[in-house]
Structure formats: C-alpha cells, structure tokens
Coordinates of C-alpha atoms in Angstrom, one line a residue:
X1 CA 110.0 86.8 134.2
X2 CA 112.6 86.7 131.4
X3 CA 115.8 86.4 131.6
X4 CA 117.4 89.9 130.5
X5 CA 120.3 88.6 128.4
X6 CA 122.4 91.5 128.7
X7 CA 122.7 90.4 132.4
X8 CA 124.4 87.6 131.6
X9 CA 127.9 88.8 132.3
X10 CA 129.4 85.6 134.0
X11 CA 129.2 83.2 130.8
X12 CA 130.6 86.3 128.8
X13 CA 133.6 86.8 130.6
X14 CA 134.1 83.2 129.7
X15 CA 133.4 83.3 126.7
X16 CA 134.8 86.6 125.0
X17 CA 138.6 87.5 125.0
X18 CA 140.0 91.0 125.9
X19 CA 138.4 93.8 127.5
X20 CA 135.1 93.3 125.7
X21 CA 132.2 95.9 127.1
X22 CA 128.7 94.6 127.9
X23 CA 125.8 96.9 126.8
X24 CA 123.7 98.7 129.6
X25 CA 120.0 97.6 129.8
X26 CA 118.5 96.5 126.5
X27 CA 115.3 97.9 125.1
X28 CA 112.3 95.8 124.7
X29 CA 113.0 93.1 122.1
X30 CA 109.5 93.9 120.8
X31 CA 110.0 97.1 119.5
X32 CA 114.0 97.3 119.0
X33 CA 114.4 98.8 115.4
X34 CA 117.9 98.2 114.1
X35 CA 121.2 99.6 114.8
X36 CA 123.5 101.4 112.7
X37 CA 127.0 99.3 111.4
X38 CA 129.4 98.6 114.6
X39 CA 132.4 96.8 113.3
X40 CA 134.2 96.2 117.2
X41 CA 130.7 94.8 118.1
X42 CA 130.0 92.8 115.1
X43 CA 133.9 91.2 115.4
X44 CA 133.8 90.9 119.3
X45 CA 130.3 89.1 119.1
X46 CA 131.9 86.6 116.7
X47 CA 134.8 86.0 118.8
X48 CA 132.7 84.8 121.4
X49 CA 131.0 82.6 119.5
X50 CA 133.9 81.2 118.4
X51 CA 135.3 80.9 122.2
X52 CA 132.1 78.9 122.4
X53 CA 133.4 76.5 119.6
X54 CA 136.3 75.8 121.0
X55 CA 135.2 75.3 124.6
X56 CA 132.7 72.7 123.5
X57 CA 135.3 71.4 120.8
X58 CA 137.8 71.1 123.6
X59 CA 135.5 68.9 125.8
X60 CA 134.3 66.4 123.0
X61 CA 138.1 66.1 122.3
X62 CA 139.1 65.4 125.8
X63 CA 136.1 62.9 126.2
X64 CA 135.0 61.4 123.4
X65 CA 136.6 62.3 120.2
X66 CA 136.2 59.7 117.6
X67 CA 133.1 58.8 118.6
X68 CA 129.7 60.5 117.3
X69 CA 129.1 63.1 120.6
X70 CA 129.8 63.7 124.0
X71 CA 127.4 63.3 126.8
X72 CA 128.4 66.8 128.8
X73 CA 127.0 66.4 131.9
X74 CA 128.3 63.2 132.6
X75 CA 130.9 63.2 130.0
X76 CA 130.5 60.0 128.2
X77 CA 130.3 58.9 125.0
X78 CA 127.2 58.2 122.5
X79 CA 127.4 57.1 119.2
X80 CA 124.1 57.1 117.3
X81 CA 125.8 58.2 113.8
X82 CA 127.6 54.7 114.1
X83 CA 130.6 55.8 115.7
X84 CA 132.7 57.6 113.0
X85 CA 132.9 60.9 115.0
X86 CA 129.8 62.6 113.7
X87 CA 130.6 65.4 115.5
X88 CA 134.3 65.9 114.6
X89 CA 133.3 65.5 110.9
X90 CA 130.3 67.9 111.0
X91 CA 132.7 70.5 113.1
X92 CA 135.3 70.4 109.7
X93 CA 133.4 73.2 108.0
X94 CA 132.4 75.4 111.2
X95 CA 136.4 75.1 112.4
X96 CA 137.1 76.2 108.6
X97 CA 135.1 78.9 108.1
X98 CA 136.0 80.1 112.0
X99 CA 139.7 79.5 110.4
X100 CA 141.0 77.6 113.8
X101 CA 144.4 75.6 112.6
X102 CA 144.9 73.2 115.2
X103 CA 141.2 72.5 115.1
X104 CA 140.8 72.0 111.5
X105 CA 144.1 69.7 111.3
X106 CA 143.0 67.9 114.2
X107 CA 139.7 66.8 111.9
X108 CA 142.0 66.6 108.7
X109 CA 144.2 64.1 110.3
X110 CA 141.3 61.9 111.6
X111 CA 139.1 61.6 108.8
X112 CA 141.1 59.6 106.6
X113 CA 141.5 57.1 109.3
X114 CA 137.3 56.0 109.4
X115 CA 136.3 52.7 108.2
X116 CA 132.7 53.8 106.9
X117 CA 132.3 49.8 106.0
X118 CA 132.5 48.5 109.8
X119 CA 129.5 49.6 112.0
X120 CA 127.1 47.4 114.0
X121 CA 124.2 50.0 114.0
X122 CA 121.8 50.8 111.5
X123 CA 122.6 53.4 109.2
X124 CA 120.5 56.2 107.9
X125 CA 121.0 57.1 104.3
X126 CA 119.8 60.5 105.0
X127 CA 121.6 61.7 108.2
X128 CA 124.8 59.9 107.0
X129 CA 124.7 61.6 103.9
X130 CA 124.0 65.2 105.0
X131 CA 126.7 64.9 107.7
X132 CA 129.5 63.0 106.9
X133 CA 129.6 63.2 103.1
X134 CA 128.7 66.7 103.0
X135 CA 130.8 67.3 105.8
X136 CA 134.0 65.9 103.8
X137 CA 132.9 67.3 100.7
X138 CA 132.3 70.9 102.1
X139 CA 136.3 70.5 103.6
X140 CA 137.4 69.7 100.1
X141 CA 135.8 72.3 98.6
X142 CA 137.1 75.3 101.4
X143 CA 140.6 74.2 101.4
X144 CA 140.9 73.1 97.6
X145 CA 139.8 76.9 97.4
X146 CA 139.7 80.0 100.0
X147 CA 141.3 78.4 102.9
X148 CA 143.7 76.0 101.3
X149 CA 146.7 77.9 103.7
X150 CA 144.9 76.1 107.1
X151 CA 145.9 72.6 105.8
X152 CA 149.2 71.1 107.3
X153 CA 149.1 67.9 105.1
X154 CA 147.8 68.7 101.4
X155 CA 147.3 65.0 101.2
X156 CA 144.9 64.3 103.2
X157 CA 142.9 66.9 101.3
X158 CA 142.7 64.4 98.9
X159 CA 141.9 62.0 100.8
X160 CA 138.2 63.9 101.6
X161 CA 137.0 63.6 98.4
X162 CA 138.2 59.9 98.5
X163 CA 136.8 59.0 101.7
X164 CA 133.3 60.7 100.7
X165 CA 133.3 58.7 97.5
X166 CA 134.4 55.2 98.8
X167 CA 131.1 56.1 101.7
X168 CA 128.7 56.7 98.6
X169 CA 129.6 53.8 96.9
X170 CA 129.2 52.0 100.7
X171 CA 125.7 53.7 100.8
X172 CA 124.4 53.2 96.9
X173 CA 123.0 49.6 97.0
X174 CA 120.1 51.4 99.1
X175 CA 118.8 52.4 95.6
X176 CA 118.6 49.2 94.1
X177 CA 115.1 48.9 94.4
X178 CA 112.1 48.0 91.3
X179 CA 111.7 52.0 91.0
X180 CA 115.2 53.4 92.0
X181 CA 113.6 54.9 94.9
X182 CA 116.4 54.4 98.1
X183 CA 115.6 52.7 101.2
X184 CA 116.8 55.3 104.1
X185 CA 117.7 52.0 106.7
X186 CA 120.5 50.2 106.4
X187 CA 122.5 47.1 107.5
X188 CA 125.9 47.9 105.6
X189 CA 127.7 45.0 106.7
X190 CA 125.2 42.5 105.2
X191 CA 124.5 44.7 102.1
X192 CA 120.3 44.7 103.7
X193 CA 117.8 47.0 104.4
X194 CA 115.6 47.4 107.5
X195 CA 112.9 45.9 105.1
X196 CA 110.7 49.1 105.1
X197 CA 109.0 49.1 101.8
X198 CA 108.1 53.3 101.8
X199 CA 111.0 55.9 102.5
X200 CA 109.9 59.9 103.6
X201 CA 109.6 62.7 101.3
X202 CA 112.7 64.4 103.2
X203 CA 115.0 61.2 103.3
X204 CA 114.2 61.4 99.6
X205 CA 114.6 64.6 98.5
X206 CA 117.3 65.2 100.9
X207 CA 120.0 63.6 98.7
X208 CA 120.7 65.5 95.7
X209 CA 122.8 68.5 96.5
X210 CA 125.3 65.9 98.2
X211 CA 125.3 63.5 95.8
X212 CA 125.2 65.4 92.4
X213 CA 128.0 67.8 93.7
X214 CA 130.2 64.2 94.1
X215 CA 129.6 63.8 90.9
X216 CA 131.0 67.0 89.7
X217 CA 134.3 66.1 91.8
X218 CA 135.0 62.8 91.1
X219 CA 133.6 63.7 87.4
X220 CA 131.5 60.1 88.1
X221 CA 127.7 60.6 86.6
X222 CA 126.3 57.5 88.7
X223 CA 125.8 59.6 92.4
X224 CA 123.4 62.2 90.6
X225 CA 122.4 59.9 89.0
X226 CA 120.9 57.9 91.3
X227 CA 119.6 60.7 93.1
X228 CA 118.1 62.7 90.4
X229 CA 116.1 59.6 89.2
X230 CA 115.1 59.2 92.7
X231 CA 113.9 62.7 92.8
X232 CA 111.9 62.5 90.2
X233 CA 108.9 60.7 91.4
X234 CA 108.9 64.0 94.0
X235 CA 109.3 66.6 91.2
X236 CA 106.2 64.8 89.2
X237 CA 104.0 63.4 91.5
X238 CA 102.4 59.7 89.7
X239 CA 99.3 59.7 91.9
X240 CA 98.6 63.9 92.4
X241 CA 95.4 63.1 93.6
X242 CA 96.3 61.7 96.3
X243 CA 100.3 63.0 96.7
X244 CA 99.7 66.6 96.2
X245 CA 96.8 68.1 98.4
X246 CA 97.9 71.7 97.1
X247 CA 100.1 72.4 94.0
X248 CA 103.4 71.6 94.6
X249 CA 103.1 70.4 98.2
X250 CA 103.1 67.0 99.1
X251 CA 102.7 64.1 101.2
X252 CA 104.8 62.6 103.2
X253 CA 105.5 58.7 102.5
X254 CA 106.1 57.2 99.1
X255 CA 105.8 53.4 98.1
X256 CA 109.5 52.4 97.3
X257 CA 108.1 49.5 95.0
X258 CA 105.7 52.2 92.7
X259 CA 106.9 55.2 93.0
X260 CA 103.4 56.2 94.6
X261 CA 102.7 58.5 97.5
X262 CA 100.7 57.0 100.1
X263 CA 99.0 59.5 102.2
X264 CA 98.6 63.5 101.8
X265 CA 99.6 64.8 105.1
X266 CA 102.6 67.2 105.1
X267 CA 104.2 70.7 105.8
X268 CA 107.3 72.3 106.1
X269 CA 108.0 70.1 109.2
X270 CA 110.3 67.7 110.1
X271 CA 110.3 64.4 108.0
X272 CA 109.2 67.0 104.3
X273 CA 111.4 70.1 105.4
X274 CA 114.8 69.9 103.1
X275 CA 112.9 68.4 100.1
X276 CA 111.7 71.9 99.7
X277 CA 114.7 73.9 100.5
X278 CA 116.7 71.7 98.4
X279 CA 114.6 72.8 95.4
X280 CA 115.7 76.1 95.9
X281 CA 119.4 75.2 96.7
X282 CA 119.9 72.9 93.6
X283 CA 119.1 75.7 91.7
X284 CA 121.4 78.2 93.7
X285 CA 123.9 75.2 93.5
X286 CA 123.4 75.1 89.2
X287 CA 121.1 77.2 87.7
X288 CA 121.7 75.9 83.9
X289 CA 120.8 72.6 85.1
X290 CA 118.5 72.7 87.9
X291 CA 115.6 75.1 86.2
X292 CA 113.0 72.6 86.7
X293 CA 113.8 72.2 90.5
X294 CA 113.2 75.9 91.0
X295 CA 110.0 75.9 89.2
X296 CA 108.6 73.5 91.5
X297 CA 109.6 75.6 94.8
X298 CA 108.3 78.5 93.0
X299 CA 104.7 76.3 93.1
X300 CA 105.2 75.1 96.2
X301 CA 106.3 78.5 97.9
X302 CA 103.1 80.2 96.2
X303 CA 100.9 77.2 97.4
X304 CA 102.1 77.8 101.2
X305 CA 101.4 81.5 100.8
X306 CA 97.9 81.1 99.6
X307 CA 97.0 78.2 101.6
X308 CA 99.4 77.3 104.6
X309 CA 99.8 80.6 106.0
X310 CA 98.3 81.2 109.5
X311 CA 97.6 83.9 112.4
X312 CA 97.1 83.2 116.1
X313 CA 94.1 84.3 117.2
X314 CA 95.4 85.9 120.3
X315 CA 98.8 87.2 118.2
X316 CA 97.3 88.0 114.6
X317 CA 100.3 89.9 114.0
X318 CA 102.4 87.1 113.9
X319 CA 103.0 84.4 111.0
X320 CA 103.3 81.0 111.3
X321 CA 102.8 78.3 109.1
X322 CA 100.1 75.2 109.5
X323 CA 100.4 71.5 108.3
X324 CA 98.2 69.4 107.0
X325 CA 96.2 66.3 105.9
X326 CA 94.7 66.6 102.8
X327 CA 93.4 70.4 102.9
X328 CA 92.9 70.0 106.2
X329 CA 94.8 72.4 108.2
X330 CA 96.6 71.5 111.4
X331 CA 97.7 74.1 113.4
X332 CA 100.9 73.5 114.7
X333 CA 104.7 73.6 114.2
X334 CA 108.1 72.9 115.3
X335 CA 111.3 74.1 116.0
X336 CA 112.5 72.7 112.6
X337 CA 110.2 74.5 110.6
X338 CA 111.6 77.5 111.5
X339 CA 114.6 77.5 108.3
X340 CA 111.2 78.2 106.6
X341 CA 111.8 82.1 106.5
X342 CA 115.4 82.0 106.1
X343 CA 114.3 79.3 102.5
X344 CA 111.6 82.2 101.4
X345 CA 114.2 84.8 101.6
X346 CA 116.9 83.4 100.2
X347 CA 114.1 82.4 97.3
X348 CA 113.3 85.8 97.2
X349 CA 116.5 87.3 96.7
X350 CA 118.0 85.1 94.0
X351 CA 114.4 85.3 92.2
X352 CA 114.3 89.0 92.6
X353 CA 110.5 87.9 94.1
X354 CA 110.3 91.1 97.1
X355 CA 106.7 89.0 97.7
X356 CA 108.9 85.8 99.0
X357 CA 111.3 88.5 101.2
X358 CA 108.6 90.1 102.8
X359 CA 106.5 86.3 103.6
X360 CA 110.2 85.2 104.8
X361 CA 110.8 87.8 106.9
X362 CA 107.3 87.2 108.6
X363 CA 108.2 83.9 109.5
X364 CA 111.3 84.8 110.9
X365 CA 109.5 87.4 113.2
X366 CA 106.8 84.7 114.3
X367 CA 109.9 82.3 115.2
X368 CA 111.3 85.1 117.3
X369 CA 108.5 85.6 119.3
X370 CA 108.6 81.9 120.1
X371 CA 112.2 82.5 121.7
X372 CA 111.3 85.7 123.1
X373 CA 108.5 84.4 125.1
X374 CA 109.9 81.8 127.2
X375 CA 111.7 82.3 130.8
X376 CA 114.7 80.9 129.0
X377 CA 114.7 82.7 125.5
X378 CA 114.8 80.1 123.7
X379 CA 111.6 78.4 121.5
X380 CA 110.5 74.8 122.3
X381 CA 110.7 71.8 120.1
X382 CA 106.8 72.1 118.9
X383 CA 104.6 74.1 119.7
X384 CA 100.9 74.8 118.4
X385 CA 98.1 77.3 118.2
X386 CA 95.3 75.4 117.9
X387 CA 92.8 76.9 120.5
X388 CA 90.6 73.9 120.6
X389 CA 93.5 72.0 122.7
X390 CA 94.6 74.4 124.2
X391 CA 95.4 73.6 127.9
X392 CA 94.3 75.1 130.5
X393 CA 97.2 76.0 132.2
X394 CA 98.7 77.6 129.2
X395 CA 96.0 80.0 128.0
X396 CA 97.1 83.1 129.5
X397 CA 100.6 82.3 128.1
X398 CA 98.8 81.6 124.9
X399 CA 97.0 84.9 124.7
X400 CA 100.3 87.1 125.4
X401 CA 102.8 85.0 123.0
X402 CA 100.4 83.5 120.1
X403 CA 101.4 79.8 120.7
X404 CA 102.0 77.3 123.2
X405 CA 103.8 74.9 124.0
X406 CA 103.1 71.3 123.0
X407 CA 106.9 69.8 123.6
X408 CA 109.4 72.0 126.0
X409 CA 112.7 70.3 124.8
X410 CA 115.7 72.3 123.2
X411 CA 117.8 69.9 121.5
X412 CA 120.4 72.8 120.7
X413 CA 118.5 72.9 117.4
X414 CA 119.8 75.7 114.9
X415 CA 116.8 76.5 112.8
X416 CA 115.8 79.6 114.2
X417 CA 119.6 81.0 114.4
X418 CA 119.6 79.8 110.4
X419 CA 116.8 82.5 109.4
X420 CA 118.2 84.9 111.1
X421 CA 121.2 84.5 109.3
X422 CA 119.3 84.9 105.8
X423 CA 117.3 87.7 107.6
X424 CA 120.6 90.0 107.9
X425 CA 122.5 88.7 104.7
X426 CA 119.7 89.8 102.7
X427 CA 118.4 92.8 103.8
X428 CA 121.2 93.6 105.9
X429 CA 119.2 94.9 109.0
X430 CA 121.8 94.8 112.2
X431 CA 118.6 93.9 114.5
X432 CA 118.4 90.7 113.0
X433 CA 122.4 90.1 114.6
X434 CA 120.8 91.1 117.4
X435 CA 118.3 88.7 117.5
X436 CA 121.2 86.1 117.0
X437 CA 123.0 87.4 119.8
X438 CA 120.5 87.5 122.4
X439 CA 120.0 83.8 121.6
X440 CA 123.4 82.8 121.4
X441 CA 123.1 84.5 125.0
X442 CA 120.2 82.6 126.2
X443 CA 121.5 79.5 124.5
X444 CA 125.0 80.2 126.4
X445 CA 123.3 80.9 129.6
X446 CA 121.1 77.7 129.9
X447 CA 122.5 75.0 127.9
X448 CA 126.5 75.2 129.1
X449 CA 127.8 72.8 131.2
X450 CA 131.6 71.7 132.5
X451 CA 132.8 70.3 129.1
X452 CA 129.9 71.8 126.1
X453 CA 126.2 72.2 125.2
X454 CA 123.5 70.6 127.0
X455 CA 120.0 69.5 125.6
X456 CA 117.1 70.6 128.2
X457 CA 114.3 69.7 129.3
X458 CA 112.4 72.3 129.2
X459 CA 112.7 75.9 127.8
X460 CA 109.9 78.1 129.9
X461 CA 111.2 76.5 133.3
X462 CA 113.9 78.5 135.2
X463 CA 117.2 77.2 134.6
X464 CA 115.8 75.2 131.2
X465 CA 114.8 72.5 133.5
X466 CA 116.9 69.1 133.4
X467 CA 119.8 69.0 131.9
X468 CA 119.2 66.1 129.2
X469 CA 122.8 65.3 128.7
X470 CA 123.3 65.4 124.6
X471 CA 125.1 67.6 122.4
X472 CA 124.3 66.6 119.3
X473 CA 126.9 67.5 116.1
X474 CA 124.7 69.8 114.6
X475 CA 125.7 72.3 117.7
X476 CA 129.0 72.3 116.0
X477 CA 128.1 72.2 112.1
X478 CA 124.8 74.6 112.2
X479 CA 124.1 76.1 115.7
X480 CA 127.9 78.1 116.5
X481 CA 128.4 78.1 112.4
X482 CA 125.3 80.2 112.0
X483 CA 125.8 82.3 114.9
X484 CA 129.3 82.8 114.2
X485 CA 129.0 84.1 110.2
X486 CA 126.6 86.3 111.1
X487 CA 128.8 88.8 113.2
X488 CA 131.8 87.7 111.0
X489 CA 133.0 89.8 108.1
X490 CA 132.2 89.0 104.9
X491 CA 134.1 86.0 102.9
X492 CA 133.3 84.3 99.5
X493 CA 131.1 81.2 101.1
X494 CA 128.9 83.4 103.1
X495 CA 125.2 83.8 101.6
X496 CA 124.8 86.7 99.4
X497 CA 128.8 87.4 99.1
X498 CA 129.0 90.9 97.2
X499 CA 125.6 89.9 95.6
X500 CA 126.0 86.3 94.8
X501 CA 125.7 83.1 96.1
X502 CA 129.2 81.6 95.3
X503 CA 129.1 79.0 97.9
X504 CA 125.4 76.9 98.8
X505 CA 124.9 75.3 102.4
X506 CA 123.5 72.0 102.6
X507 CA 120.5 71.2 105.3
X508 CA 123.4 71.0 107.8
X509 CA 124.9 73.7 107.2
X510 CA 128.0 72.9 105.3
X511 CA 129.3 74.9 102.1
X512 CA 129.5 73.8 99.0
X513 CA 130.8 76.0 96.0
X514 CA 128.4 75.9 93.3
X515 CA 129.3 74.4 90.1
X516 CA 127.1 76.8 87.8
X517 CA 127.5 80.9 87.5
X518 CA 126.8 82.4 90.6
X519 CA 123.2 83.8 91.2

C-alpha cells in the first residue's frame, strides 16, 4: 500500500509556519489533471520547503560545519569532498535564491577562510569543480547582481571570485597531458595524478560551463581554454567508428594520451549524463559562441529519439530511455538519468522544437511513475525493464509499474525533482508542482531524521528501510533548491524568467548568469 502523502500531517506541522491547511484526500496521482493558479498554496508549499533548508542547515551547522556533510543519524562528520565544507559551499546558492541572511553570511564569511591547496584525499576534477567552483562562482554572480542587499561584508564578495580562481589554477595541471585531455584524479599536494591513463565522457565534458564562465570574470582566456580544447575530441569524435555507435552519441572512456575513445557503451546515465546537458547549457549560457555545441545536442537528442527510446512491455504507455553497447540496447536506467526530460524540454523551448517538449515531457511522466510506484514514493537508484532478468519476486510489481527495481537506495538524489521543475517552467502546468510536492512529502516523510536528510536503504520497504546515515550536499544545492523554485514566485535566475533564460544552472544546480543575449 502507498503511503497517501496528504496524510502526512506530523512532518508538516514541522515543517510549515502559520496556520497552513492540509488538503483533504488527494485524487489518484494517475489521472490528476492540473489545477488552476493558487498563489497562498504555491507560496505556503515553498515555505516549507524552505523550513526544510533550514532544519537540515541548522543540524550540519551544529555538527559538522566546515567539513563536507553530516552523518544525521549518528551525527558525525564525513568528509569525502576533502574537507572544505562541500556542503556549506553547495548550500551558498540554494540559501541565496531562498534569500535567508544569516544563512547566506554564515557561508560568505567561511568561504574565504578554505585552503583548497591542503587536503590529504584524492581530489576529483569533476565533483570539485561542479561544487565548489561553481558554487563560489554562482554566489558571485547572485550578489554582484539581484541579491547583492543579503551580503553583510561586500568584501568577501570578492573574495569568491578569488577563491574560485586561485582553486582552478590549484586544479589546472590535471590538463597537462600529450592531448590536453585532463586527468579527473588528483594528488594536489604532490602536483600527481592517480595515474589513470583514460578519463569518462562526463568528467570531460562536465567542465566547460564552470570553467569558460571563470574566464569571462576574471577576463583570463586560459580556464576555457583548457576546457574547450578538452572538449573537443567529444564534439568531433577521432575514431567515430568505434566512439560513436549512433550519431552524436558516444562512448564512455577516452584514451587521455590520443584523444581516442575506447569502447562504445553509453547513455544518458551516470558517468555520460552532463556531457549532453552541457551542450545544451553552453549554448543557453552563450549562444554567439557556443553554436556548434548546440548542433551536436541537436544530433544527439534526434539520435536518442530514433534509437534510444523504449516502452515496457507491461507499461507501453510509459517512456523511458535504454543504454547501450554499440547498438546494442540495454534496458535499464537510473535515478540520474532522470534530468533527461527536464534537458529535452528546456532544448525544446529555447529551440522552439515542440517535438523535443512533447519527448521531454514523456520522460518526465515515465520517471514519475517510478516514484509513484513504490511504498515510499520515491524512485530507486536503478532500476530496469528488461524481462529476460526479471526476478521472480518482482514480476507482478513489474507488470503494474513498468520497471523494477535493480538497486533500492535513495541517495536524496534530485534528478527527478529537476524535471519537474523544467516540466512546470515551460509549459506551466500546476500538476507538475504537484508532483514536486508529493515528493518533497514522501521525501520529508522517510528520509528526516533528528538533525537532516537521511539516505535509505530501500525505497519499496515500509519506513524506506535502514536509515544509511548520509546527507550528501547535493540535498542542499539541487534537492530543496529545486523543490523550493518551483512553488516560489518568479525572479530573474529562474528557468524561463518572462521568456528567457537570463541565468543557466550548472549540473548541480547552481546559477550562473549568462554572458550572451538571453535566449
């Protein structure tokens, strides 16, 4: 049985302020159509979310602020972003844009005191940059612009830009390499790599937005440079044959020594994901420049139309999207391939291309349906529709939901929130708020412990199953971000702003104000 989360009046009276009204019994989420415009609704939703923010803000601060995230059932410390507060810097934007003072002067004041050059862990290129420079840089650009009155000391608005530029050049030896091709693991301290000699087509193509928009602050070419060269060998393939088993889709791994790609299995999964929504974004981010980036998700979007799409057999009404090895599909999917409708629709809308709204929206409905059909509400971390594994045990669940499920965890991962998010700012349909609300609910209801957000064990078990004791930052820079701005009224960075796209959000969620004319 589902949990109705209507009935979930105990977390709400925690979480939203005054006199707030619960609906009575919700219809089927099935068939609910949308609802006309309710303002009170829309602005007490978004107040709860932001209660949520500031309860699981409040607990990383009391426990573990500084380092990368709090452990809330037990309330210790991790640090697996090598302890510069991951979470404190990837909650700059969300306490911006949810324009919380105290919070967002709390991050300001901290920031400039990290010393990106001292760490004893491994560093990832790709996480550090789309967390911690992005974070910074997204800062800059919200209180250099719209919300430049939520900054105590003007200084150390300054100091973001500085602190993102002296971690860049920290980070920029990773592309000294015979093809300018960066290495993603690094030893910082000792100026090394981890030695690997291939990097992924997602820690590749994951760089640009960051880097190039440093560039255009500090007015220093090298960072796009770097990145755009780097990009290159994704944008034209050397070895298509092999490296591109449908036009404009790709494999996974490229030689860092030659440039080449070394094996042709793929998708819009995890590990190739924000190479392809960063095609898009670059051009949202600069259209004059970035023409050729948008040609190539234009190929690649038509490609996974014509070849990547997929029905369940038991659920041919829903739309989901395979992977593969060579043209060989595979069947399966996870939670983080779920941005994929919210990519389609925002490609659709600044491409005036109804074709990539109406595939986007698709999606999103398929990735409803996998939070809709669990006890908990909320979709598992992969999860497959591939009848010839199917297990036993989950066929009957299979023939009522379309999928099932290959890996039960919920890592409080935001991708499914995300698309809902470009669902309503696009074709501005209230059930798709909805939608976000009942899993904010869910999400609420299963994941909340004493001091934040919980990662489970298990989303179709009663309760969620174990609590897995991580909250990882993206709860605070995508998950309550996402879930927030799409209640909240409407403010220059959000998507589609009065028709434009002023501001563009990197593949954590934090926005950057474009540096062409708006499309």
């Amino acid at each position: 049985m589902r949990i109705s989360s209507w009935s979930l009046t105990v977390g709400l009276l925690i979480l939203i302020p005054g006199s707030y009204a619960l609906p009575g019994p919700r219809p089927s989420l099935r068939s609910r159509a949308g609802r006309p415009e309710n303002s009170t609704l829309n602005r007490d939703r978004a107040d709860a979310v932001k209660a949520a923010f500031t309860f699981a803000w409040d607990g990383y601060y009391k426990y573990c602020f500084g380092h990368d995230e709090l452990h809330p059932v037990t309330n210790t410390c991790g640090d697996s972003r090598n302890g510069w507060g991951a979470s404190a810097v990837d909650a700059f934007s969300t306490a911006l844009v949810m324009q919380i003072p105290d919070i967002v002067n709390e991050i300001l004041h901290y920031i400039p005191t990290i010393d990106f050059s001292k760490t004893s862990e491994q560093v990832s290129l790709f996480e550090t940059t789309i967390r911690y420079v992005a974070g910074m840089l997204s800062g800059y650009d919200l209180l250099k612009g719209p919300l430049a009155k939520l900054a105590n000391d003007t200084s150390n608005v300054d100091t973001l830009l500085t602190q993102a530029k002296k971690l860049a050049d920290i980070l920029k030896y990773s592309f000294d390499s015979p093809t300018g091709l960066p290495h993603n693991g690094l030893n910082i301290e000792q100026m090394t790599t981890d030695g690997s000699t291939s990097n992924g087509l997602a820690t590749i193509g994951t760089l640009v937005l960051e880097w190039t928009h440093l560039s255009d602050l500090t007015g220093d070419p090298e960072y796009a440079q770097l990145t755009q060269k780097a990009e290159s060998y994704l944008l034209n393939p050397q070895n298509p044959d092999l490296g591109e088993p449908f036009p404009g889709l790709l494999g996974t791994n490229v030689d860092i020594n030659t440039g080449n790609f070394i094996d042709n299995r793929g998708g819009w999964s995890g590990g190739d994901d924000s190479f392809y929504e960063y095609l898009l974004k670059m051009y949202v981010y600069d259209s004059s420049r970035f023409g050729a980036y948008k040609d190539r998700w234009i190929t690649a979007a038509d490609s996974t139309i014509a070849h990547l799409t997929s029905h369940p057999s038991s659920r041919p009404d829903l739309t989901f999207l395979a992977e593969y090895t060579g043209t060989t599909l595979i069947f399966e999917c996870q939670h983080l391939t779920c941005f994929d409708g919210g990519n389609f629709l925002l490609g659709g809308k600044v491409l005036n291309r109804q074709d990539y709204i109406d595939f986007g929206l698709a999606l999103v409905n398929g990735c409803h349906d996998t939070y809709i059909s669990t006890v908990t509400g909320i979709g598992p971390e992969t999860f497959s529709w591939n009848t010839t594994t199917l297990p036993a045990d989950q066929a009957a669940f299979y023939a009522t939901s379309g999928f099932w499920i290959e890996n039960s965890q919920y890592i409080t991962r935001p991708e499914v929130v995300e698309s809902y998010y470009y669902a309503y700012r696009i074709t501005g349909n209230q059930k798709y708020r909805d939608w976000a609300w009942d899993a904010f609910l869910a999400i609420n209801a299963t994941t909340r412990t004493g001091s934040g957000f919980s990662s489970i064990s298990n989303v179709n078990a009663p309760g969620g199953g174990a609590k897995t004791d991580n909250q990882e930052s993206f709860l605070f820079a995508e998950v309550l971000k996402y879930s927030y701005l799409i209640h909240a009224p409407d403010e220059v960075w959000q998507v589609e702003h009065n028709g434009k796209n002023e501001f563009v959000f990197n593949t954590e969620a934090h926005p950057f104000k474009v540096a062409g004319t708006p499309v």
